[in-house]
Amino acid sequence: MTRYVFPPPPLPAVAVAGTDERFPVHRIYCVGKNYADHTREMGGDPRTEPPVFFDKPATALVASGEPLPYPPRTTNLHHEVELVIAIGTGGRDVDPARALDHVHGYAVGNDYTRRDLQAAAKAKGQPWDTAKGFDRSAAIAPIRPVAKHGHVARGRIWLEVNGVLRQQADVADMTWNVGAVIAELSRYFELQPGDLIYTGTPAGVGAVVPGDVVRAGIDGLGVLENAIVAPGAVAGVDAAAGAR
Ligand code: MN
């Protein structure tokens, strides 16, 4: 039996809707600029730009219903509602025609972003880690398995802050659909069971502040809700929020 120098942290995991099972999370990948209207609002050209991939640590997960303390080192925290793919079967160089076979399920996610740090990083050609991979930056609702709920090719995707609609689009508007995202990502990384892929956000991203309640949903996939609370209002960093 392996002896560790200190007890290993609990495995990050996400609830599976309608069951007491949990989905163990291996890695979190994200797609940038996957809706033409959001690509334009960020100053890009949707006709010419290939998918942008970045990642977050699996420990960045925060479950629906958990408070989200306003993170340090930003004054411009943004919401980004996204469809999340939960990979159940790994693979590399996945055939786009077979890509959906790798999906265990889907969830509603929110890719929280320090927009001010992202803008500064972009201006200097620097990496996005501090803008994207901070603690509790990856909010996620319970996963809905394909076996029960099928695949998600279309459906309204929306986000509201304090009951006011901020983002609304259709998943069918994604520049690279679920199969294309999986196939392309698998050319860079050998996908593993437990990988999550945040597939990008539509237009309407904007700031949230302590006191705000952020609700987001995708038709047929449920609702993700988190309250933004004061910095430090939650003690410590729970490295496995999803594991509780
Ligand atoms: Mn995003």
PDB file of C-alpha atoms and ligand atoms in Angstrom:
ATOM      1  CA  MET A   1       0.000   0.000   0.000  1.00  0.00           C
ATOM      2  CA  THR A   2       1.334   3.404  -0.988  1.00  0.00           C
ATOM      3  CA  ARG A   3       2.432   5.587   1.920  1.00  0.00           C
ATOM      4  CA  TYR A   4       1.973   9.295   1.263  1.00  0.00           C
ATOM      5  CA  VAL A   5       3.789  12.070   3.149  1.00  0.00           C
ATOM      6  CA  PHE A   6       0.375  13.602   3.898  1.00  0.00           C
ATOM      7  CA  PRO A   7      -3.167  12.380   3.210  1.00  0.00           C
ATOM      8  CA  PRO A   8      -3.949  12.853  -0.507  1.00  0.00           C
ATOM      9  CA  PRO A   9      -6.741  15.343  -1.232  1.00  0.00           C
ATOM     10  CA  PRO A  10     -10.172  13.966  -2.098  1.00  0.00           C
ATOM     11  CA  LEU A  11     -10.847  13.360  -5.776  1.00  0.00           C
ATOM     12  CA  PRO A  12     -12.792  16.213  -7.409  1.00  0.00           C
ATOM     13  CA  ALA A  13     -16.162  14.904  -8.563  1.00  0.00           C
ATOM     14  CA  VAL A  14     -19.487  16.146  -9.909  1.00  0.00           C
ATOM     15  CA  ALA A  15     -22.983  14.981  -8.965  1.00  0.00           C
ATOM     16  CA  VAL A  16     -24.880  12.884 -11.511  1.00  0.00           C
ATOM     17  CA  ALA A  17     -28.503  14.025 -11.747  1.00  0.00           C
ATOM     18  CA  GLY A  18     -31.087  11.612 -10.406  1.00  0.00           C
ATOM     19  CA  THR A  19     -28.586   9.221  -8.824  1.00  0.00           C
ATOM     20  CA  ASP A  20     -26.313   9.060  -5.799  1.00  0.00           C
ATOM     21  CA  GLU A  21     -23.338   8.421  -8.110  1.00  0.00           C
ATOM     22  CA  ARG A  22     -20.603  10.966  -8.700  1.00  0.00           C
ATOM     23  CA  PHE A  23     -18.550  11.594 -11.836  1.00  0.00           C
ATOM     24  CA  PRO A  24     -14.822  11.582 -10.932  1.00  0.00           C
ATOM     25  CA  VAL A  25     -13.067  14.476 -12.665  1.00  0.00           C
ATOM     26  CA  HIS A  26      -9.678  14.047 -14.312  1.00  0.00           C
ATOM     27  CA  ARG A  27      -9.043  17.366 -16.143  1.00  0.00           C
ATOM     28  CA  ILE A  28     -10.977  20.447 -17.218  1.00  0.00           C
ATOM     29  CA  TYR A  29     -10.498  21.755 -20.757  1.00  0.00           C
ATOM     30  CA  CYS A  30     -12.204  24.850 -22.126  1.00  0.00           C
ATOM     31  CA  VAL A  31     -12.895  26.266 -25.593  1.00  0.00           C
ATOM     32  CA  GLY A  32     -12.550  30.002 -26.193  1.00  0.00           C
ATOM     33  CA  LYS A  33     -14.668  31.824 -28.777  1.00  0.00           C
ATOM     34  CA  ASN A  34     -17.143  29.160 -29.914  1.00  0.00           C
ATOM     35  CA  TYR A  35     -20.156  31.411 -30.633  1.00  0.00           C
ATOM     36  CA  ALA A  36     -19.757  33.952 -33.450  1.00  0.00           C
ATOM     37  CA  ASP A  37     -21.489  36.765 -31.532  1.00  0.00           C
ATOM     38  CA  HIS A  38     -19.194  36.313 -28.510  1.00  0.00           C
ATOM     39  CA  THR A  39     -16.117  36.072 -30.766  1.00  0.00           C
ATOM     40  CA  ARG A  40     -17.104  39.447 -32.207  1.00  0.00           C
ATOM     41  CA  GLU A  41     -17.778  40.989 -28.764  1.00  0.00           C
ATOM     42  CA  MET A  42     -14.230  39.938 -27.777  1.00  0.00           C
ATOM     43  CA  GLY A  43     -12.809  41.582 -30.900  1.00  0.00           C
ATOM     44  CA  GLY A  44     -12.224  38.434 -32.965  1.00  0.00           C
ATOM     45  CA  ASP A  45     -13.273  37.231 -36.410  1.00  0.00           C
ATOM     46  CA  PRO A  46     -15.399  34.054 -36.188  1.00  0.00           C
ATOM     47  CA  ARG A  47     -14.782  33.219 -39.854  1.00  0.00           C
ATOM     48  CA  THR A  48     -11.041  32.846 -39.503  1.00  0.00           C
ATOM     49  CA  GLU A  49     -10.234  31.711 -35.966  1.00  0.00           C
ATOM     50  CA  PRO A  50      -9.676  28.028 -35.108  1.00  0.00           C
ATOM     51  CA  PRO A  51     -10.773  26.733 -31.678  1.00  0.00           C
ATOM     52  CA  VAL A  52      -8.758  28.161 -28.769  1.00  0.00           C
ATOM     53  CA  PHE A  53      -8.169  25.666 -25.953  1.00  0.00           C
ATOM     54  CA  PHE A  54      -7.125  26.387 -22.394  1.00  0.00           C
ATOM     55  CA  ASP A  55      -7.573  24.509 -19.136  1.00  0.00           C
ATOM     56  CA  LYS A  56      -8.408  24.852 -15.473  1.00  0.00           C
ATOM     57  CA  PRO A  57      -7.334  22.614 -12.581  1.00  0.00           C
ATOM     58  CA  ALA A  58      -9.951  20.026 -11.625  1.00  0.00           C
ATOM     59  CA  THR A  59      -9.838  21.537  -8.129  1.00  0.00           C
ATOM     60  CA  ALA A  60     -11.452  24.728  -9.540  1.00  0.00           C
ATOM     61  CA  LEU A  61     -14.870  23.033  -9.567  1.00  0.00           C
ATOM     62  CA  VAL A  62     -17.728  24.537  -7.589  1.00  0.00           C
ATOM     63  CA  ALA A  63     -21.108  22.820  -7.446  1.00  0.00           C
ATOM     64  CA  SER A  64     -24.504  24.401  -7.997  1.00  0.00           C
ATOM     65  CA  GLY A  65     -25.787  25.897  -4.754  1.00  0.00           C
ATOM     66  CA  GLU A  66     -22.358  26.515  -3.286  1.00  0.00           C
ATOM     67  CA  PRO A  67     -21.336  30.104  -2.514  1.00  0.00           C
ATOM     68  CA  LEU A  68     -18.675  31.678  -4.703  1.00  0.00           C
ATOM     69  CA  PRO A  69     -16.454  34.124  -2.792  1.00  0.00           C
ATOM     70  CA  TYR A  70     -15.344  37.047  -4.958  1.00  0.00           C
ATOM     71  CA  PRO A  71     -11.771  36.096  -5.958  1.00  0.00           C
ATOM     72  CA  PRO A  72      -8.703  38.209  -5.174  1.00  0.00           C
ATOM     73  CA  ARG A  73      -6.676  40.250  -7.698  1.00  0.00           C
ATOM     74  CA  THR A  74      -9.581  41.286  -9.926  1.00  0.00           C
ATOM     75  CA  THR A  75     -12.124  44.066 -10.142  1.00  0.00           C
ATOM     76  CA  ASN A  76     -13.889  42.598 -13.194  1.00  0.00           C
ATOM     77  CA  LEU A  77     -15.135  39.052 -12.538  1.00  0.00           C
ATOM     78  CA  HIS A  78     -17.225  37.846 -15.517  1.00  0.00           C
ATOM     79  CA  HIS A  79     -19.786  35.068 -15.961  1.00  0.00           C
ATOM     80  CA  GLU A  80     -19.735  32.754 -19.012  1.00  0.00           C
ATOM     81  CA  VAL A  81     -22.525  30.170 -19.297  1.00  0.00           C
ATOM     82  CA  GLU A  82     -21.415  27.078 -21.238  1.00  0.00           C
ATOM     83  CA  LEU A  83     -22.422  23.571 -22.242  1.00  0.00           C
ATOM     84  CA  VAL A  84     -20.046  21.129 -20.532  1.00  0.00           C
ATOM     85  CA  ILE A  85     -19.157  17.757 -22.082  1.00  0.00           C
ATOM     86  CA  ALA A  86     -18.316  14.950 -19.626  1.00  0.00           C
ATOM     87  CA  ILE A  87     -16.003  12.427 -21.308  1.00  0.00           C
ATOM     88  CA  GLY A  88     -16.705   8.795 -20.419  1.00  0.00           C
ATOM     89  CA  THR A  89     -14.428   7.048 -22.923  1.00  0.00           C
ATOM     90  CA  GLY A  90     -10.939   8.313 -23.701  1.00  0.00           C
ATOM     91  CA  GLY A  91      -9.113   8.423 -26.987  1.00  0.00           C
ATOM     92  CA  ARG A  92      -6.708  10.275 -29.248  1.00  0.00           C
ATOM     93  CA  ASP A  93      -7.221  11.440 -32.844  1.00  0.00           C
ATOM     94  CA  VAL A  94     -10.906  10.744 -32.432  1.00  0.00           C
ATOM     95  CA  ASP A  95     -12.879  10.377 -35.674  1.00  0.00           C
ATOM     96  CA  PRO A  96     -15.387  13.279 -35.778  1.00  0.00           C
ATOM     97  CA  ALA A  97     -18.049  10.820 -36.964  1.00  0.00           C
ATOM     98  CA  ARG A  98     -17.541   8.704 -33.795  1.00  0.00           C
ATOM     99  CA  ALA A  99     -16.815  11.533 -31.376  1.00  0.00           C
ATOM    100  CA  LEU A 100     -20.183  11.405 -29.597  1.00  0.00           C
ATOM    101  CA  ASP A 101     -19.435   7.815 -28.553  1.00  0.00           C
ATOM    102  CA  HIS A 102     -16.902   9.297 -26.086  1.00  0.00           C
ATOM    103  CA  VAL A 103     -19.503  11.357 -24.187  1.00  0.00           C
ATOM    104  CA  HIS A 104     -20.832  10.150 -20.837  1.00  0.00           C
ATOM    105  CA  GLY A 105     -23.084  13.148 -20.308  1.00  0.00           C
ATOM    106  CA  TYR A 106     -23.552  16.895 -20.300  1.00  0.00           C
ATOM    107  CA  ALA A 107     -23.975  19.663 -17.746  1.00  0.00           C
ATOM    108  CA  VAL A 108     -24.548  23.384 -17.446  1.00  0.00           C
ATOM    109  CA  GLY A 109     -21.338  25.205 -16.530  1.00  0.00           C
ATOM    110  CA  ASN A 110     -20.079  28.702 -15.815  1.00  0.00           C
ATOM    111  CA  ASP A 111     -16.505  29.584 -16.806  1.00  0.00           C
ATOM    112  CA  TYR A 112     -15.801  32.415 -14.346  1.00  0.00           C
ATOM    113  CA  THR A 113     -13.125  34.750 -15.683  1.00  0.00           C
ATOM    114  CA  ARG A 114     -10.985  37.579 -14.315  1.00  0.00           C
ATOM    115  CA  ARG A 115     -11.603  39.670 -17.431  1.00  0.00           C
ATOM    116  CA  ASP A 116      -9.157  42.397 -16.419  1.00  0.00           C
ATOM    117  CA  LEU A 117      -6.303  39.896 -16.022  1.00  0.00           C
ATOM    118  CA  GLN A 118      -7.287  38.166 -19.286  1.00  0.00           C
ATOM    119  CA  ALA A 119      -7.174  41.483 -21.172  1.00  0.00           C
ATOM    120  CA  ALA A 120      -3.755  42.265 -19.702  1.00  0.00           C
ATOM    121  CA  ALA A 121      -2.465  38.783 -20.602  1.00  0.00           C
ATOM    122  CA  LYS A 122      -3.775  39.066 -24.162  1.00  0.00           C
ATOM    123  CA  ALA A 123      -2.127  42.495 -24.567  1.00  0.00           C
ATOM    124  CA  LYS A 124       1.252  41.056 -23.548  1.00  0.00           C
ATOM    125  CA  GLY A 125       0.891  37.673 -25.253  1.00  0.00           C
ATOM    126  CA  GLN A 126       1.025  35.971 -21.851  1.00  0.00           C
ATOM    127  CA  PRO A 127      -0.812  32.816 -20.671  1.00  0.00           C
ATOM    128  CA  TRP A 128      -4.326  32.942 -19.202  1.00  0.00           C
ATOM    129  CA  ASP A 129      -3.829  30.853 -16.067  1.00  0.00           C
ATOM    130  CA  THR A 130      -4.449  33.613 -13.523  1.00  0.00           C
ATOM    131  CA  ALA A 131      -7.420  34.871 -15.558  1.00  0.00           C
ATOM    132  CA  LYS A 132      -9.075  31.489 -15.949  1.00  0.00           C
ATOM    133  CA  GLY A 133      -7.736  28.816 -13.577  1.00  0.00           C
ATOM    134  CA  PHE A 134      -8.385  30.321 -10.168  1.00  0.00           C
ATOM    135  CA  ASP A 135     -10.097  28.620  -7.215  1.00  0.00           C
ATOM    136  CA  ARG A 136     -13.836  28.069  -7.722  1.00  0.00           C
ATOM    137  CA  SER A 137     -13.665  29.340 -11.323  1.00  0.00           C
ATOM    138  CA  ALA A 138     -15.427  26.294 -12.804  1.00  0.00           C
ATOM    139  CA  ALA A 139     -19.045  26.172 -11.677  1.00  0.00           C
ATOM    140  CA  ILE A 140     -21.031  23.118 -12.750  1.00  0.00           C
ATOM    141  CA  ALA A 141     -24.537  21.705 -12.302  1.00  0.00           C
ATOM    142  CA  PRO A 142     -25.178  17.939 -11.961  1.00  0.00           C
ATOM    143  CA  ILE A 143     -24.248  15.879 -15.035  1.00  0.00           C
ATOM    144  CA  ARG A 144     -27.072  14.357 -17.106  1.00  0.00           C
ATOM    145  CA  PRO A 145     -25.966  11.025 -18.625  1.00  0.00           C
ATOM    146  CA  VAL A 146     -26.484  10.465 -22.359  1.00  0.00           C
ATOM    147  CA  ALA A 147     -27.943   7.032 -21.584  1.00  0.00           C
ATOM    148  CA  LYS A 148     -30.942   8.717 -19.928  1.00  0.00           C
ATOM    149  CA  HIS A 149     -31.162  12.124 -21.556  1.00  0.00           C
ATOM    150  CA  GLY A 150     -29.529  11.766 -24.998  1.00  0.00           C
ATOM    151  CA  HIS A 151     -27.128  14.162 -26.703  1.00  0.00           C
ATOM    152  CA  VAL A 152     -27.385  17.948 -26.735  1.00  0.00           C
ATOM    153  CA  ALA A 153     -27.296  19.350 -30.275  1.00  0.00           C
ATOM    154  CA  ARG A 154     -29.637  22.285 -29.688  1.00  0.00           C
ATOM    155  CA  GLY A 155     -31.524  24.061 -26.945  1.00  0.00           C
ATOM    156  CA  ARG A 156     -31.749  27.494 -25.366  1.00  0.00           C
ATOM    157  CA  ILE A 157     -28.670  28.460 -23.324  1.00  0.00           C
ATOM    158  CA  TRP A 158     -29.200  31.383 -20.979  1.00  0.00           C
ATOM    159  CA  LEU A 159     -27.861  33.206 -17.932  1.00  0.00           C
ATOM    160  CA  GLU A 160     -29.427  35.741 -15.607  1.00  0.00           C
ATOM    161  CA  VAL A 161     -28.020  37.833 -12.778  1.00  0.00           C
ATOM    162  CA  ASN A 162     -30.516  38.747 -10.023  1.00  0.00           C
ATOM    163  CA  GLY A 163     -33.318  37.714 -12.373  1.00  0.00           C
ATOM    164  CA  VAL A 164     -32.157  39.932 -15.262  1.00  0.00           C
ATOM    165  CA  LEU A 165     -31.321  38.104 -18.497  1.00  0.00           C
ATOM    166  CA  ARG A 166     -27.696  38.644 -19.594  1.00  0.00           C
ATOM    167  CA  GLN A 167     -26.952  35.829 -22.057  1.00  0.00           C
ATOM    168  CA  GLN A 168     -29.289  33.932 -24.387  1.00  0.00           C
ATOM    169  CA  ALA A 169     -28.508  31.835 -27.448  1.00  0.00           C
ATOM    170  CA  ASP A 170     -28.929  28.314 -28.772  1.00  0.00           C
ATOM    171  CA  VAL A 171     -26.392  25.520 -28.399  1.00  0.00           C
ATOM    172  CA  ALA A 172     -26.899  24.882 -32.125  1.00  0.00           C
ATOM    173  CA  ASP A 173     -25.139  28.239 -32.722  1.00  0.00           C
ATOM    174  CA  MET A 174     -21.758  26.867 -31.620  1.00  0.00           C
ATOM    175  CA  THR A 175     -19.082  27.349 -34.298  1.00  0.00           C
ATOM    176  CA  TRP A 176     -17.575  23.928 -33.440  1.00  0.00           C
ATOM    177  CA  ASN A 177     -20.222  21.464 -32.297  1.00  0.00           C
ATOM    178  CA  VAL A 178     -19.714  18.807 -29.632  1.00  0.00           C
ATOM    179  CA  GLY A 179     -18.260  16.242 -32.027  1.00  0.00           C
ATOM    180  CA  ALA A 180     -15.900  18.751 -33.655  1.00  0.00           C
ATOM    181  CA  VAL A 181     -14.655  19.978 -30.258  1.00  0.00           C
ATOM    182  CA  ILE A 182     -13.915  16.428 -29.057  1.00  0.00           C
ATOM    183  CA  ALA A 183     -12.188  15.459 -32.315  1.00  0.00           C
ATOM    184  CA  GLU A 184     -10.016  18.582 -32.399  1.00  0.00           C
ATOM    185  CA  LEU A 185      -9.096  18.501 -28.683  1.00  0.00           C
ATOM    186  CA  SER A 186      -8.115  14.824 -28.998  1.00  0.00           C
ATOM    187  CA  ARG A 187      -5.508  15.794 -31.584  1.00  0.00           C
ATOM    188  CA  TYR A 188      -3.675  17.757 -28.861  1.00  0.00           C
ATOM    189  CA  PHE A 189      -4.326  15.583 -25.797  1.00  0.00           C
ATOM    190  CA  GLU A 190      -5.254  11.938 -25.335  1.00  0.00           C
ATOM    191  CA  LEU A 191      -8.676  12.297 -23.767  1.00  0.00           C
ATOM    192  CA  GLN A 192      -9.325  10.338 -20.583  1.00  0.00           C
ATOM    193  CA  PRO A 193     -12.501   9.244 -18.800  1.00  0.00           C
ATOM    194  CA  GLY A 194     -13.349  12.022 -16.340  1.00  0.00           C
ATOM    195  CA  ASP A 195     -12.241  14.893 -18.566  1.00  0.00           C
ATOM    196  CA  LEU A 196     -14.673  17.818 -18.698  1.00  0.00           C
ATOM    197  CA  ILE A 197     -14.826  20.173 -21.685  1.00  0.00           C
ATOM    198  CA  TYR A 198     -16.384  23.633 -21.291  1.00  0.00           C
ATOM    199  CA  THR A 199     -17.466  24.418 -24.844  1.00  0.00           C
ATOM    200  CA  GLY A 200     -17.505  28.226 -24.915  1.00  0.00           C
ATOM    201  CA  THR A 201     -20.001  30.979 -24.160  1.00  0.00           C
ATOM    202  CA  PRO A 202     -22.383  33.082 -26.260  1.00  0.00           C
ATOM    203  CA  ALA A 203     -22.467  36.894 -26.254  1.00  0.00           C
ATOM    204  CA  GLY A 204     -23.522  38.918 -23.240  1.00  0.00           C
ATOM    205  CA  VAL A 205     -20.698  38.191 -20.814  1.00  0.00           C
ATOM    206  CA  GLY A 206     -20.469  40.724 -18.010  1.00  0.00           C
ATOM    207  CA  ALA A 207     -19.423  41.526 -14.481  1.00  0.00           C
ATOM    208  CA  VAL A 208     -20.800  40.152 -11.225  1.00  0.00           C
ATOM    209  CA  VAL A 209     -20.255  41.509  -7.710  1.00  0.00           C
ATOM    210  CA  PRO A 210     -20.778  40.219  -4.167  1.00  0.00           C
ATOM    211  CA  GLY A 211     -24.499  39.947  -3.448  1.00  0.00           C
ATOM    212  CA  ASP A 212     -25.367  38.824  -6.981  1.00  0.00           C
ATOM    213  CA  VAL A 213     -27.182  35.555  -7.638  1.00  0.00           C
ATOM    214  CA  VAL A 214     -26.153  33.965 -10.947  1.00  0.00           C
ATOM    215  CA  ARG A 215     -28.573  31.466 -12.541  1.00  0.00           C
ATOM    216  CA  ALA A 216     -27.828  29.706 -15.796  1.00  0.00           C
ATOM    217  CA  GLY A 217     -29.423  26.905 -17.747  1.00  0.00           C
ATOM    218  CA  ILE A 218     -29.673  24.914 -20.933  1.00  0.00           C
ATOM    219  CA  ASP A 219     -33.031  23.485 -22.028  1.00  0.00           C
ATOM    220  CA  GLY A 220     -33.252  19.869 -20.886  1.00  0.00           C
ATOM    221  CA  LEU A 221     -30.070  20.061 -18.803  1.00  0.00           C
ATOM    222  CA  GLY A 222     -31.221  21.805 -15.643  1.00  0.00           C
ATOM    223  CA  VAL A 223     -30.143  24.955 -13.843  1.00  0.00           C
ATOM    224  CA  LEU A 224     -26.878  26.095 -12.245  1.00  0.00           C
ATOM    225  CA  GLU A 225     -27.131  28.654  -9.444  1.00  0.00           C
ATOM    226  CA  ASN A 226     -24.404  30.277  -7.369  1.00  0.00           C
ATOM    227  CA  ALA A 227     -24.409  33.308  -5.093  1.00  0.00           C
ATOM    228  CA  ILE A 228     -21.399  35.609  -5.298  1.00  0.00           C
ATOM    229  CA  VAL A 229     -20.358  36.367  -1.723  1.00  0.00           C
ATOM    230  CA  ALA A 230     -17.826  38.668  -0.095  1.00  0.00           C
ATOM    231  CA  PRO A 231     -14.114  37.836  -0.441  1.00  0.00           C
ATOM    232  CA  GLY A 232     -13.105  35.478   2.338  1.00  0.00           C
ATOM    233  CA  ALA A 233     -16.720  34.755   3.334  1.00  0.00           C
ATOM    234  CA  VAL A 234     -16.000  31.046   2.933  1.00  0.00           C
ATOM    235  CA  ALA A 235     -13.091  29.798   5.019  1.00  0.00           C
ATOM    236  CA  GLY A 236     -10.174  28.281   3.159  1.00  0.00           C
ATOM    237  CA  VAL A 237     -10.054  26.827  -0.306  1.00  0.00           C
ATOM    238  CA  ASP A 238     -12.003  23.635  -0.555  1.00  0.00           C
ATOM    239  CA  ALA A 239      -9.851  21.811  -3.065  1.00  0.00           C
ATOM    240  CA  ALA A 240     -12.572  19.319  -3.832  1.00  0.00           C
ATOM    241  CA  ALA A 241     -15.809  21.224  -3.638  1.00  0.00           C
ATOM    242  CA  GLY A 242     -17.429  18.616  -5.846  1.00  0.00           C
ATOM    243  CA  ALA A 243     -16.304  15.782  -3.590  1.00  0.00           C
ATOM    244  CA  ARG A 244     -18.461  16.706  -0.621  1.00  0.00           C
TER     245      ARG A 244
HETATM  246 MN    MN B   1     -15.413  30.396 -21.587  1.00  0.00          MN
END
